Amino acid sequence: MRHGKKNNHLSRKKGHRDALLMNLANSLILHKRINTTLAKAKALRVFVEPLLTKAKDNTTPSRRTVFADLQNKEVLKELFDNVAAKIADRPGGYCRIIKTGFRKGDGAETAMIELVDYNDVMKAKVAATKSTRRGRRKGGSSGAVAATPVTNVTNTPAESSTQEEE
């Protein structure tokens, strides 16, 4: 049975696992996107998201708490100055894991983990596809949709000649 087995040990002793997660977290914060195995990416997400939440509160105790886990002043400065400002209004879910296939040498499943607010392509895609619920009605309580009047617009000769030239 797996009672109370919360974290993946990644086939490493505690000291090695802590050092691995610290180095992965430092790389993720500096580069905003890293490629690793799927198991390490899932373990990293559990490790780094509480640190990102603590970084939103820029106080000395929170800086010391985060520094105890990261052990790198440059990463700490990047996290509290740049990253925390971008994730300030997000209530959670700061990381995204995207599966990228299998590694050629040993067949391990690889993944890319990235900070959500730093991928402009995905942010634009989500903003473009965001829509309202299907069941919402636009009109009053009667349920009838108000018809918009359609006006018949004709082009004047001056407008039609400019449209043909374009």
PDB file of C-alpha atoms in Angstrom:
ATOM      1  CA  MET A   1       0.000   0.000   0.000  1.00  0.00           C
ATOM      2  CA  ARG A   2       1.097   3.557  -0.628  1.00  0.00           C
ATOM      3  CA  HIS A   3      -0.322   5.327   2.418  1.00  0.00           C
ATOM      4  CA  GLY A   4       1.318   8.706   2.952  1.00  0.00           C
ATOM      5  CA  LYS A   5       3.715   8.337   0.008  1.00  0.00           C
ATOM      6  CA  LYS A   6       3.385  11.884  -1.236  1.00  0.00           C
ATOM      7  CA  ASN A   7       6.517  12.610  -3.256  1.00  0.00           C
ATOM      8  CA  ASN A   8       8.406  10.730  -5.944  1.00  0.00           C
ATOM      9  CA  HIS A   9      11.840   9.709  -4.666  1.00  0.00           C
ATOM     10  CA  LEU A  10      13.276   9.649  -8.223  1.00  0.00           C
ATOM     11  CA  SER A  11      15.563   6.686  -7.293  1.00  0.00           C
ATOM     12  CA  ARG A  12      17.799   8.989  -5.246  1.00  0.00           C
ATOM     13  CA  LYS A  13      18.663   9.515  -1.603  1.00  0.00           C
ATOM     14  CA  LYS A  14      17.277  12.595   0.125  1.00  0.00           C
ATOM     15  CA  GLY A  15      20.392  14.782  -0.234  1.00  0.00           C
ATOM     16  CA  HIS A  16      20.785  13.966  -3.919  1.00  0.00           C
ATOM     17  CA  ARG A  17      17.068  14.538  -4.565  1.00  0.00           C
ATOM     18  CA  ASP A  18      17.110  17.908  -2.775  1.00  0.00           C
ATOM     19  CA  ALA A  19      20.149  19.049  -4.759  1.00  0.00           C
ATOM     20  CA  LEU A  20      18.548  17.912  -8.017  1.00  0.00           C
ATOM     21  CA  LEU A  21      15.301  19.787  -7.342  1.00  0.00           C
ATOM     22  CA  MET A  22      17.211  22.881  -6.216  1.00  0.00           C
ATOM     23  CA  ASN A  23      19.247  22.927  -9.455  1.00  0.00           C
ATOM     24  CA  LEU A  24      16.174  22.298 -11.624  1.00  0.00           C
ATOM     25  CA  ALA A  25      14.273  25.077  -9.838  1.00  0.00           C
ATOM     26  CA  ASN A  26      17.177  27.498 -10.309  1.00  0.00           C
ATOM     27  CA  SER A  27      17.313  26.693 -14.022  1.00  0.00           C
ATOM     28  CA  LEU A  28      13.557  27.032 -14.419  1.00  0.00           C
ATOM     29  CA  ILE A  29      13.481  30.448 -12.753  1.00  0.00           C
ATOM     30  CA  LEU A  30      16.444  31.760 -14.744  1.00  0.00           C
ATOM     31  CA  HIS A  31      15.514  30.364 -18.160  1.00  0.00           C
ATOM     32  CA  LYS A  32      11.692  30.212 -17.743  1.00  0.00           C
ATOM     33  CA  ARG A  33      11.576  26.884 -19.657  1.00  0.00           C
ATOM     34  CA  ILE A  34      13.581  23.654 -19.340  1.00  0.00           C
ATOM     35  CA  ASN A  35      13.486  20.176 -20.836  1.00  0.00           C
ATOM     36  CA  THR A  36      13.749  17.174 -18.522  1.00  0.00           C
ATOM     37  CA  THR A  37      12.071  13.832 -17.877  1.00  0.00           C
ATOM     38  CA  LEU A  38       8.380  13.736 -17.058  1.00  0.00           C
ATOM     39  CA  ALA A  39       8.947  12.371 -13.544  1.00  0.00           C
ATOM     40  CA  LYS A  40      11.447  15.125 -12.710  1.00  0.00           C
ATOM     41  CA  ALA A  41       9.119  17.772 -14.167  1.00  0.00           C
ATOM     42  CA  LYS A  42       6.225  16.588 -11.996  1.00  0.00           C
ATOM     43  CA  ALA A  43       8.436  16.523  -8.898  1.00  0.00           C
ATOM     44  CA  LEU A  44       9.788  19.974  -9.768  1.00  0.00           C
ATOM     45  CA  ARG A  45       6.310  21.448 -10.075  1.00  0.00           C
ATOM     46  CA  VAL A  46       5.466  20.298  -6.543  1.00  0.00           C
ATOM     47  CA  PHE A  47       8.761  21.796  -5.325  1.00  0.00           C
ATOM     48  CA  VAL A  48       8.700  25.164  -7.110  1.00  0.00           C
ATOM     49  CA  GLU A  49       5.060  26.281  -6.961  1.00  0.00           C
ATOM     50  CA  PRO A  50       5.086  26.962  -3.189  1.00  0.00           C
ATOM     51  CA  LEU A  51       8.284  28.979  -3.704  1.00  0.00           C
ATOM     52  CA  LEU A  52       6.573  31.054  -6.387  1.00  0.00           C
ATOM     53  CA  THR A  53       3.639  31.651  -4.047  1.00  0.00           C
ATOM     54  CA  LYS A  54       6.014  32.835  -1.309  1.00  0.00           C
ATOM     55  CA  ALA A  55       7.761  35.123  -3.797  1.00  0.00           C
ATOM     56  CA  LYS A  56       4.566  37.104  -4.314  1.00  0.00           C
ATOM     57  CA  ASP A  57       4.978  38.442  -0.763  1.00  0.00           C
ATOM     58  CA  ASN A  58       8.234  40.393  -0.965  1.00  0.00           C
ATOM     59  CA  THR A  59       9.233  40.464   2.702  1.00  0.00           C
ATOM     60  CA  THR A  60      12.486  39.562   4.418  1.00  0.00           C
ATOM     61  CA  PRO A  61      11.127  36.356   6.015  1.00  0.00           C
ATOM     62  CA  SER A  62       9.754  35.109   2.695  1.00  0.00           C
ATOM     63  CA  ARG A  63      13.055  35.916   0.949  1.00  0.00           C
ATOM     64  CA  ARG A  64      14.938  33.945   3.600  1.00  0.00           C
ATOM     65  CA  THR A  65      12.566  31.000   3.324  1.00  0.00           C
ATOM     66  CA  VAL A  66      12.941  30.870  -0.450  1.00  0.00           C
ATOM     67  CA  PHE A  67      16.717  31.335  -0.238  1.00  0.00           C
ATOM     68  CA  ALA A  68      16.924  28.318   2.086  1.00  0.00           C
ATOM     69  CA  ASP A  69      15.518  26.191  -0.760  1.00  0.00           C
ATOM     70  CA  LEU A  70      17.284  27.807  -3.741  1.00  0.00           C
ATOM     71  CA  GLN A  71      20.720  28.818  -2.340  1.00  0.00           C
ATOM     72  CA  ASN A  72      21.415  31.268  -5.177  1.00  0.00           C
ATOM     73  CA  LYS A  73      21.285  35.061  -4.834  1.00  0.00           C
ATOM     74  CA  GLU A  74      20.964  35.761  -8.559  1.00  0.00           C
ATOM     75  CA  VAL A  75      17.994  33.420  -8.860  1.00  0.00           C
ATOM     76  CA  LEU A  76      16.438  34.976  -5.762  1.00  0.00           C
ATOM     77  CA  LYS A  77      16.776  38.457  -7.266  1.00  0.00           C
ATOM     78  CA  GLU A  78      15.236  37.302 -10.572  1.00  0.00           C
ATOM     79  CA  LEU A  79      12.396  35.554  -8.751  1.00  0.00           C
ATOM     80  CA  PHE A  80      11.412  38.409  -6.456  1.00  0.00           C
ATOM     81  CA  ASP A  81      11.958  41.241  -8.941  1.00  0.00           C
ATOM     82  CA  ASN A  82      10.728  39.937 -12.313  1.00  0.00           C
ATOM     83  CA  VAL A  83       8.827  36.688 -11.890  1.00  0.00           C
ATOM     84  CA  ALA A  84       6.812  37.734  -8.838  1.00  0.00           C
ATOM     85  CA  ALA A  85       5.606  40.862 -10.633  1.00  0.00           C
ATOM     86  CA  LYS A  86       4.277  38.780 -13.535  1.00  0.00           C
ATOM     87  CA  ILE A  87       2.502  36.175 -11.389  1.00  0.00           C
ATOM     88  CA  ALA A  88       1.097  38.638  -8.849  1.00  0.00           C
ATOM     89  CA  ASP A  89      -2.523  38.327  -9.999  1.00  0.00           C
ATOM     90  CA  ARG A  90      -2.459  34.564 -10.686  1.00  0.00           C
ATOM     91  CA  PRO A  91      -3.994  32.477  -7.863  1.00  0.00           C
ATOM     92  CA  GLY A  92      -1.882  29.380  -8.585  1.00  0.00           C
ATOM     93  CA  GLY A  93      -0.825  27.050 -11.377  1.00  0.00           C
ATOM     94  CA  TYR A  94       2.373  28.857 -12.276  1.00  0.00           C
ATOM     95  CA  CYS A  95       3.975  25.965 -14.211  1.00  0.00           C
ATOM     96  CA  ARG A  96       2.910  24.090 -17.323  1.00  0.00           C
ATOM     97  CA  ILE A  97       4.204  20.624 -18.254  1.00  0.00           C
ATOM     98  CA  ILE A  98       4.126  19.637 -21.926  1.00  0.00           C
ATOM     99  CA  LYS A  99       5.076  16.096 -22.899  1.00  0.00           C
ATOM    100  CA  THR A 100       7.647  16.024 -25.694  1.00  0.00           C
ATOM    101  CA  GLY A 101       8.031  12.330 -26.481  1.00  0.00           C
ATOM    102  CA  PHE A 102      10.617   9.726 -25.555  1.00  0.00           C
ATOM    103  CA  ARG A 103      14.378  10.026 -25.211  1.00  0.00           C
ATOM    104  CA  LYS A 104      16.320   8.059 -27.797  1.00  0.00           C
ATOM    105  CA  GLY A 105      18.964   6.554 -25.488  1.00  0.00           C
ATOM    106  CA  ASP A 106      16.894   5.013 -22.715  1.00  0.00           C
ATOM    107  CA  GLY A 107      13.294   5.585 -23.795  1.00  0.00           C
ATOM    108  CA  ALA A 108      12.500   7.876 -20.853  1.00  0.00           C
ATOM    109  CA  GLU A 109       9.453  10.060 -21.350  1.00  0.00           C
ATOM    110  CA  THR A 110      10.585  13.664 -21.686  1.00  0.00           C
ATOM    111  CA  ALA A 111       8.702  16.860 -20.974  1.00  0.00           C
ATOM    112  CA  MET A 112       9.131  20.594 -21.121  1.00  0.00           C
ATOM    113  CA  ILE A 113       8.233  22.539 -17.989  1.00  0.00           C
ATOM    114  CA  GLU A 114       7.741  26.277 -18.264  1.00  0.00           C
ATOM    115  CA  LEU A 115       6.421  29.232 -16.358  1.00  0.00           C
ATOM    116  CA  VAL A 116       2.932  29.946 -17.673  1.00  0.00           C
ATOM    117  CA  ASP A 117       3.128  33.744 -17.760  1.00  0.00           C
ATOM    118  CA  TYR A 118       6.273  33.776 -19.895  1.00  0.00           C
ATOM    119  CA  ASN A 119       4.868  31.936 -22.932  1.00  0.00           C
ATOM    120  CA  ASP A 120       3.389  34.692 -25.109  1.00  0.00           C
ATOM    121  CA  VAL A 121       2.272  32.258 -27.829  1.00  0.00           C
ATOM    122  CA  MET A 122       0.051  30.263 -25.467  1.00  0.00           C
ATOM    123  CA  LYS A 123      -1.298  33.414 -23.767  1.00  0.00           C
ATOM    124  CA  ALA A 124      -2.407  34.803 -27.136  1.00  0.00           C
ATOM    125  CA  LYS A 125      -3.940  31.460 -28.086  1.00  0.00           C
ATOM    126  CA  VAL A 126      -5.930  31.228 -24.842  1.00  0.00           C
ATOM    127  CA  ALA A 127      -7.107  34.837 -25.147  1.00  0.00           C
ATOM    128  CA  ALA A 128      -8.314  34.227 -28.716  1.00  0.00           C
ATOM    129  CA  THR A 129     -10.290  31.090 -27.852  1.00  0.00           C
ATOM    130  CA  LYS A 130     -11.891  32.427 -24.675  1.00  0.00           C
ATOM    131  CA  SER A 131     -15.650  32.589 -25.114  1.00  0.00           C
ATOM    132  CA  THR A 132     -18.823  32.747 -23.076  1.00  0.00           C
ATOM    133  CA  ARG A 133     -20.912  29.871 -21.850  1.00  0.00           C
ATOM    134  CA  ARG A 134     -23.239  28.284 -24.363  1.00  0.00           C
ATOM    135  CA  GLY A 135     -26.330  28.591 -22.169  1.00  0.00           C
ATOM    136  CA  ARG A 136     -26.119  32.320 -21.522  1.00  0.00           C
ATOM    137  CA  ARG A 137     -28.848  34.413 -23.110  1.00  0.00           C
ATOM    138  CA  LYS A 138     -28.277  37.889 -24.411  1.00  0.00           C
ATOM    139  CA  GLY A 139     -31.858  39.215 -24.283  1.00  0.00           C
ATOM    140  CA  GLY A 140     -34.304  39.729 -21.456  1.00  0.00           C
ATOM    141  CA  SER A 141     -35.976  37.062 -19.356  1.00  0.00           C
ATOM    142  CA  SER A 142     -38.348  36.064 -22.201  1.00  0.00           C
ATOM    143  CA  GLY A 143     -35.526  34.167 -23.899  1.00  0.00           C
ATOM    144  CA  ALA A 144     -35.980  35.811 -27.273  1.00  0.00           C
ATOM    145  CA  VAL A 145     -32.859  37.203 -28.829  1.00  0.00           C
ATOM    146  CA  ALA A 146     -33.286  40.827 -29.837  1.00  0.00           C
ATOM    147  CA  ALA A 147     -33.006  41.289 -33.568  1.00  0.00           C
ATOM    148  CA  THR A 148     -30.589  43.928 -34.745  1.00  0.00           C
ATOM    149  CA  PRO A 149     -31.845  46.147 -37.547  1.00  0.00           C
ATOM    150  CA  VAL A 150     -30.053  45.577 -40.832  1.00  0.00           C
ATOM    151  CA  THR A 151     -29.479  48.636 -42.947  1.00  0.00           C
ATOM    152  CA  ASN A 152     -28.955  48.386 -46.648  1.00  0.00           C
ATOM    153  CA  VAL A 153     -25.799  50.303 -47.536  1.00  0.00           C
ATOM    154  CA  THR A 154     -24.999  51.117 -51.124  1.00  0.00           C
ATOM    155  CA  ASN A 155     -21.651  52.346 -52.345  1.00  0.00           C
ATOM    156  CA  THR A 156     -21.454  55.720 -53.987  1.00  0.00           C
ATOM    157  CA  PRO A 157     -19.561  55.857 -57.304  1.00  0.00           C
ATOM    158  CA  ALA A 158     -16.545  57.511 -55.616  1.00  0.00           C
ATOM    159  CA  GLU A 159     -16.301  54.738 -52.990  1.00  0.00           C
ATOM    160  CA  SER A 160     -16.656  51.918 -55.498  1.00  0.00           C
ATOM    161  CA  SER A 161     -13.854  53.293 -57.689  1.00  0.00           C
ATOM    162  CA  THR A 162     -11.465  53.443 -54.719  1.00  0.00           C
ATOM    163  CA  GLN A 163     -12.324  49.873 -53.782  1.00  0.00           C
ATOM    164  CA  GLU A 164     -11.528  48.649 -57.300  1.00  0.00           C
ATOM    165  CA  GLU A 165      -8.118  50.329 -57.268  1.00  0.00           C
ATOM    166  CA  GLU A 166      -7.075  48.533 -54.067  1.00  0.00           C
TER     167      GLU A 166
END
